[in-house]
XYZ file of C-alpha atoms in Angstrom:
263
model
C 30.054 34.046 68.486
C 29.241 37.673 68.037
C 26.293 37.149 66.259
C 25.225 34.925 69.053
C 25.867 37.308 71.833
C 24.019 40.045 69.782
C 20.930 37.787 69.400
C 21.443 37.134 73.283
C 21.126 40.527 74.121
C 18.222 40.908 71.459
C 16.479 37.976 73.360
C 17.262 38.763 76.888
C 15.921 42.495 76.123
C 12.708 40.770 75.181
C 11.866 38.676 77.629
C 12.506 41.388 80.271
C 9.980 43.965 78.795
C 7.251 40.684 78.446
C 8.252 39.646 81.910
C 7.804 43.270 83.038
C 4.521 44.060 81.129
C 3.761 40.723 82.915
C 3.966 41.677 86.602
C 2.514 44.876 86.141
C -0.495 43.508 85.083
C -0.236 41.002 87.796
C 0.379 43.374 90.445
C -2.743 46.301 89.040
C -4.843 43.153 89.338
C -3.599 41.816 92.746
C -3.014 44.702 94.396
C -4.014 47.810 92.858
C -7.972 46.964 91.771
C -8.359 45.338 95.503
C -6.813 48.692 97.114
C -8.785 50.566 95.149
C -12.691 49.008 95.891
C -11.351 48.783 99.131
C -10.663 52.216 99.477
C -14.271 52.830 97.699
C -15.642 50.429 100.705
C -13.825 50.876 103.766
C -11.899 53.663 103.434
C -8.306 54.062 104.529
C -8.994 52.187 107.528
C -6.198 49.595 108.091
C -5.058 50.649 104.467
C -1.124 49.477 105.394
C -1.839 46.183 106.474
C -4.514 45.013 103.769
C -1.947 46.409 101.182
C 1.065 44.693 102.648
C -1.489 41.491 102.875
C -1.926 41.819 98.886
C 1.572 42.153 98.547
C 2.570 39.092 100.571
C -0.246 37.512 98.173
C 1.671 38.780 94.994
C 5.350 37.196 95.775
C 3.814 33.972 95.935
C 1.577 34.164 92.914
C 5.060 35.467 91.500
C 6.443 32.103 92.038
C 3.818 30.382 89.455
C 3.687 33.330 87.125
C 7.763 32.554 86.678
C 6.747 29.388 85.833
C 4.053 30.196 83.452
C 5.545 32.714 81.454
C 8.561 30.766 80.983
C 6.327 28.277 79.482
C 4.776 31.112 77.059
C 8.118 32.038 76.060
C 9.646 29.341 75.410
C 6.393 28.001 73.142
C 6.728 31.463 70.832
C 8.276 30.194 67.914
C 7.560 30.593 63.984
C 7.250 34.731 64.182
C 10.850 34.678 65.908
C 11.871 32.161 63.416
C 10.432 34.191 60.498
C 11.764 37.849 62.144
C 15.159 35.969 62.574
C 15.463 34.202 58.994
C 14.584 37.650 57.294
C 17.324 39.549 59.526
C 20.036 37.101 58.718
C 20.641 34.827 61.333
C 20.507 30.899 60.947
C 18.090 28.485 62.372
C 21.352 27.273 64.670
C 22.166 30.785 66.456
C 18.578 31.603 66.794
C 17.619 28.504 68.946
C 21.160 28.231 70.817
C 20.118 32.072 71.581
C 16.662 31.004 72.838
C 17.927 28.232 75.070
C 20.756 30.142 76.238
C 18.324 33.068 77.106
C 15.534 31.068 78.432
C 18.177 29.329 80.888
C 19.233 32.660 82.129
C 15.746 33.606 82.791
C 15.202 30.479 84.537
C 18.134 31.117 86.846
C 16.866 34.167 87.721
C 13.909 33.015 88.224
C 15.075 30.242 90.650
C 17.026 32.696 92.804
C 13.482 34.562 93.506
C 11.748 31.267 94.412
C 14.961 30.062 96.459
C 15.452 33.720 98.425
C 11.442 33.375 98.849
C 11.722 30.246 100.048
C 14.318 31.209 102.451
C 12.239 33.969 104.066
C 9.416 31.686 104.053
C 11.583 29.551 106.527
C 13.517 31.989 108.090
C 13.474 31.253 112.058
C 11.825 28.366 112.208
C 12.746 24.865 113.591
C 10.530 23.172 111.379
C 11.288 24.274 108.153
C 10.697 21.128 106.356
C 6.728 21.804 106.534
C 7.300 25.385 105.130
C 8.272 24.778 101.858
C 7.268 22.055 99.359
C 10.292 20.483 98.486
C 11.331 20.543 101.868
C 8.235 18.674 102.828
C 8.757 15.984 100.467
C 12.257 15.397 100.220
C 13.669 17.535 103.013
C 14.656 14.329 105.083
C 16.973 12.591 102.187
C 19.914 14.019 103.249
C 19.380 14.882 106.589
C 21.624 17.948 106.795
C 20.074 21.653 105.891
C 22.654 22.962 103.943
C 22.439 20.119 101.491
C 19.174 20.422 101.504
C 18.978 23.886 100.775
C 21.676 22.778 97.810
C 19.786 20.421 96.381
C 16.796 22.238 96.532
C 17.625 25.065 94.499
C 19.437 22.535 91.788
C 15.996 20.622 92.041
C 14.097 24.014 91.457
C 16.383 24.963 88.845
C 16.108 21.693 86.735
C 12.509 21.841 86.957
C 12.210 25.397 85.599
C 14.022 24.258 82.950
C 12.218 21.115 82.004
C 9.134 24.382 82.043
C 10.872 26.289 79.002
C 12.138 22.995 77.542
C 8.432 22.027 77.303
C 7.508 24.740 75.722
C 10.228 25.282 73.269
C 9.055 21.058 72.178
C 5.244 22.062 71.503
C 6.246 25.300 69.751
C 8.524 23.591 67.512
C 6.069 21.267 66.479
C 2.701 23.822 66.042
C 5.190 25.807 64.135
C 5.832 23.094 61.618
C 2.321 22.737 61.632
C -0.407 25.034 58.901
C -2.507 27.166 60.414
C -5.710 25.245 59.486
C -3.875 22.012 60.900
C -3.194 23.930 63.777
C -6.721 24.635 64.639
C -7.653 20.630 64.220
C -4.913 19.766 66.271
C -6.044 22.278 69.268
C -9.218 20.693 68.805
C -8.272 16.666 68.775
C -5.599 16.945 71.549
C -8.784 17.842 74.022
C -10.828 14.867 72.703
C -8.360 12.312 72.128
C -6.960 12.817 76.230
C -10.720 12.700 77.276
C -11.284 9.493 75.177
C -7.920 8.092 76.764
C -8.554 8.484 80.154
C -12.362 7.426 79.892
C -10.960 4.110 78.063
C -8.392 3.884 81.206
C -11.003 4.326 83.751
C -12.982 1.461 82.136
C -10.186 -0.717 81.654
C -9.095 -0.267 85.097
C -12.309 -0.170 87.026
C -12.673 -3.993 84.897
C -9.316 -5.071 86.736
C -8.398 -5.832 82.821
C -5.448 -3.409 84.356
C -4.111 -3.620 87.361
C -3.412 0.064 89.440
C -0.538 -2.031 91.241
C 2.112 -1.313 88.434
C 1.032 2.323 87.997
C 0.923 3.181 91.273
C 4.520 0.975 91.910
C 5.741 3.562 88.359
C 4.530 6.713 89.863
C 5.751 6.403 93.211
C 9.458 5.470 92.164
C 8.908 8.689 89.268
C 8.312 10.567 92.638
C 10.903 9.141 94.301
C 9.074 8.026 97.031
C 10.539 4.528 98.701
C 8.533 2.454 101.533
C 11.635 1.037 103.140
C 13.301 4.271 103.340
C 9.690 5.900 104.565
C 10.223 9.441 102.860
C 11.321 10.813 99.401
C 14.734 10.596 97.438
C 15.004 13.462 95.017
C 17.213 11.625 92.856
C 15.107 9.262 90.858
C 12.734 12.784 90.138
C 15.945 14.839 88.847
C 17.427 12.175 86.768
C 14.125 11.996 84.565
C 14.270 15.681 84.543
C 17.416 15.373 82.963
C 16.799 12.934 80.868
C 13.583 15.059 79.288
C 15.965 18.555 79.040
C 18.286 16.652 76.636
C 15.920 14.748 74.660
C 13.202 18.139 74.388
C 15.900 20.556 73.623
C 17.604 17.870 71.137
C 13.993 17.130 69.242
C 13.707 21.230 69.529
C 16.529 21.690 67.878
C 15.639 19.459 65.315
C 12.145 20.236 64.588
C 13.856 24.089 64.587
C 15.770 22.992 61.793
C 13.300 22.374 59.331
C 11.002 25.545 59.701
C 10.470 27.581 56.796
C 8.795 30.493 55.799
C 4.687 30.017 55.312
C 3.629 31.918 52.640
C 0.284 33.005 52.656
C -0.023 32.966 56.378
């Protein structure tokens, strides 16, 4: 367990200073290069409210950068693997440490987008339309503070499924040669474009009907026509569902990397 915790702290460490390095760069492109050409242009004239305008701009552009580098994160795998398996520690304690770590970032990262959200909806009547969850599933329940609930255990298992998604692909491109690697970035493109041009045919024929898709989507959505509105449920259990079975094939694929050599 102390080996664990040490590679926690190793981890966590980490991902702070690449989160960090992260929103500086996303605030000295949001708001410092605008302030500056528009200091070069204009002046100081109204200089307050065009830089608290930039910074209103940055918190929400915060929210998708969470999501984004938690994605990036959790996709870094064989040069962790390989710094790891040098230093001593086992395939096991290095990906319980990631997922562990990666949750913990996620929380934190859900408690920004849920005080945000709060703000965002903060003396209003209507604060179903001021929020996206709210808007689609804020009548379920029909109360706010379960609302509210749910909505930041929605939030929460959707940041998750991010990482999760990220750890999957890693594991597998790090199984992968580098050459192999390169024809896979390459195919994956093609193949999807040839996919969905065969489904467009196929469906503009009628050979398949839209009715089942549409009937698959909308309960993967949640969405029900009796009801007239969205239950989050359906949504969160496939969530769920993809959390175990990514992290399980994660851990798996985890298991069998070994060291390139030559690479």
């Amino acid at each position: 367990m102390s080996k664990l915790s040490s590679v926690l702290k190793y981890d966590l460490k980490r991902y702070l200073r690449f989160i960090g390095m992260a929103y500086l760069w996303m605030i000295g492109i949001v708001v410092v290069l605008p302030t500056i050409v528009q200091i070069i242009s204009n002046g100081t004239n109204n200089l307050g409210g065009f830089i608290q305008n930039l910074f209103s701009s940055t918190l929400v552009s915060a929210i998708f950068v969470n999501f984004v580098l938690l994605f990036c994160l959790g996709s870094l795998t064989y040069e962790r693997f390989e710094f790891f398996i040098q230093n001593g520690i086992s395939r096991r304690t290095a990906w319980a440490s990631k997922w562990i770590g990666l949750t913990i970032m996620a929380l934190v990262a859900n408690i920004y987008n849920q005080v945000f959200s709060m703000v965002t909806i903060w003396g209003t009547t209507k604060f179903d339309d001021s929020v996206p969850y709210l808007e689609t599933y804020g009548k379920f329940f029909g109360e706010r503070w379960m609302d509210l609930t749910m909505m930041f255990v929605f939030t929460m298992i959707f940041t998750m499924c991010v990482f999760v998604m990220g750890m999957f692909l890693g594991s597998i491109f790090a199984l992968l040669a580098r050459s192999t690697r390169r024809i896979v970035y390459v195919a994956i493109p093609l193949i999807g474009v040839i996919v969905i041009t065969i489904l467009g045919k196929l469906i503009s024929s009628h050979v398949i009907s839209t009715e089942g898709i549409d009937g698959f989507l909308r309960w993967c959505v949640g969405y029900n026509s009796s009801m007239g509105y969205f239950n989050p449920l359906p949504p969160l259990g496939i969530m769920l569902a993809w959390i175990i079975i990514g992290s399980l094939i994660s851990r798996y694929l985890n298991l069998k990397l070994k060291i390139k050599r030559g690479e």
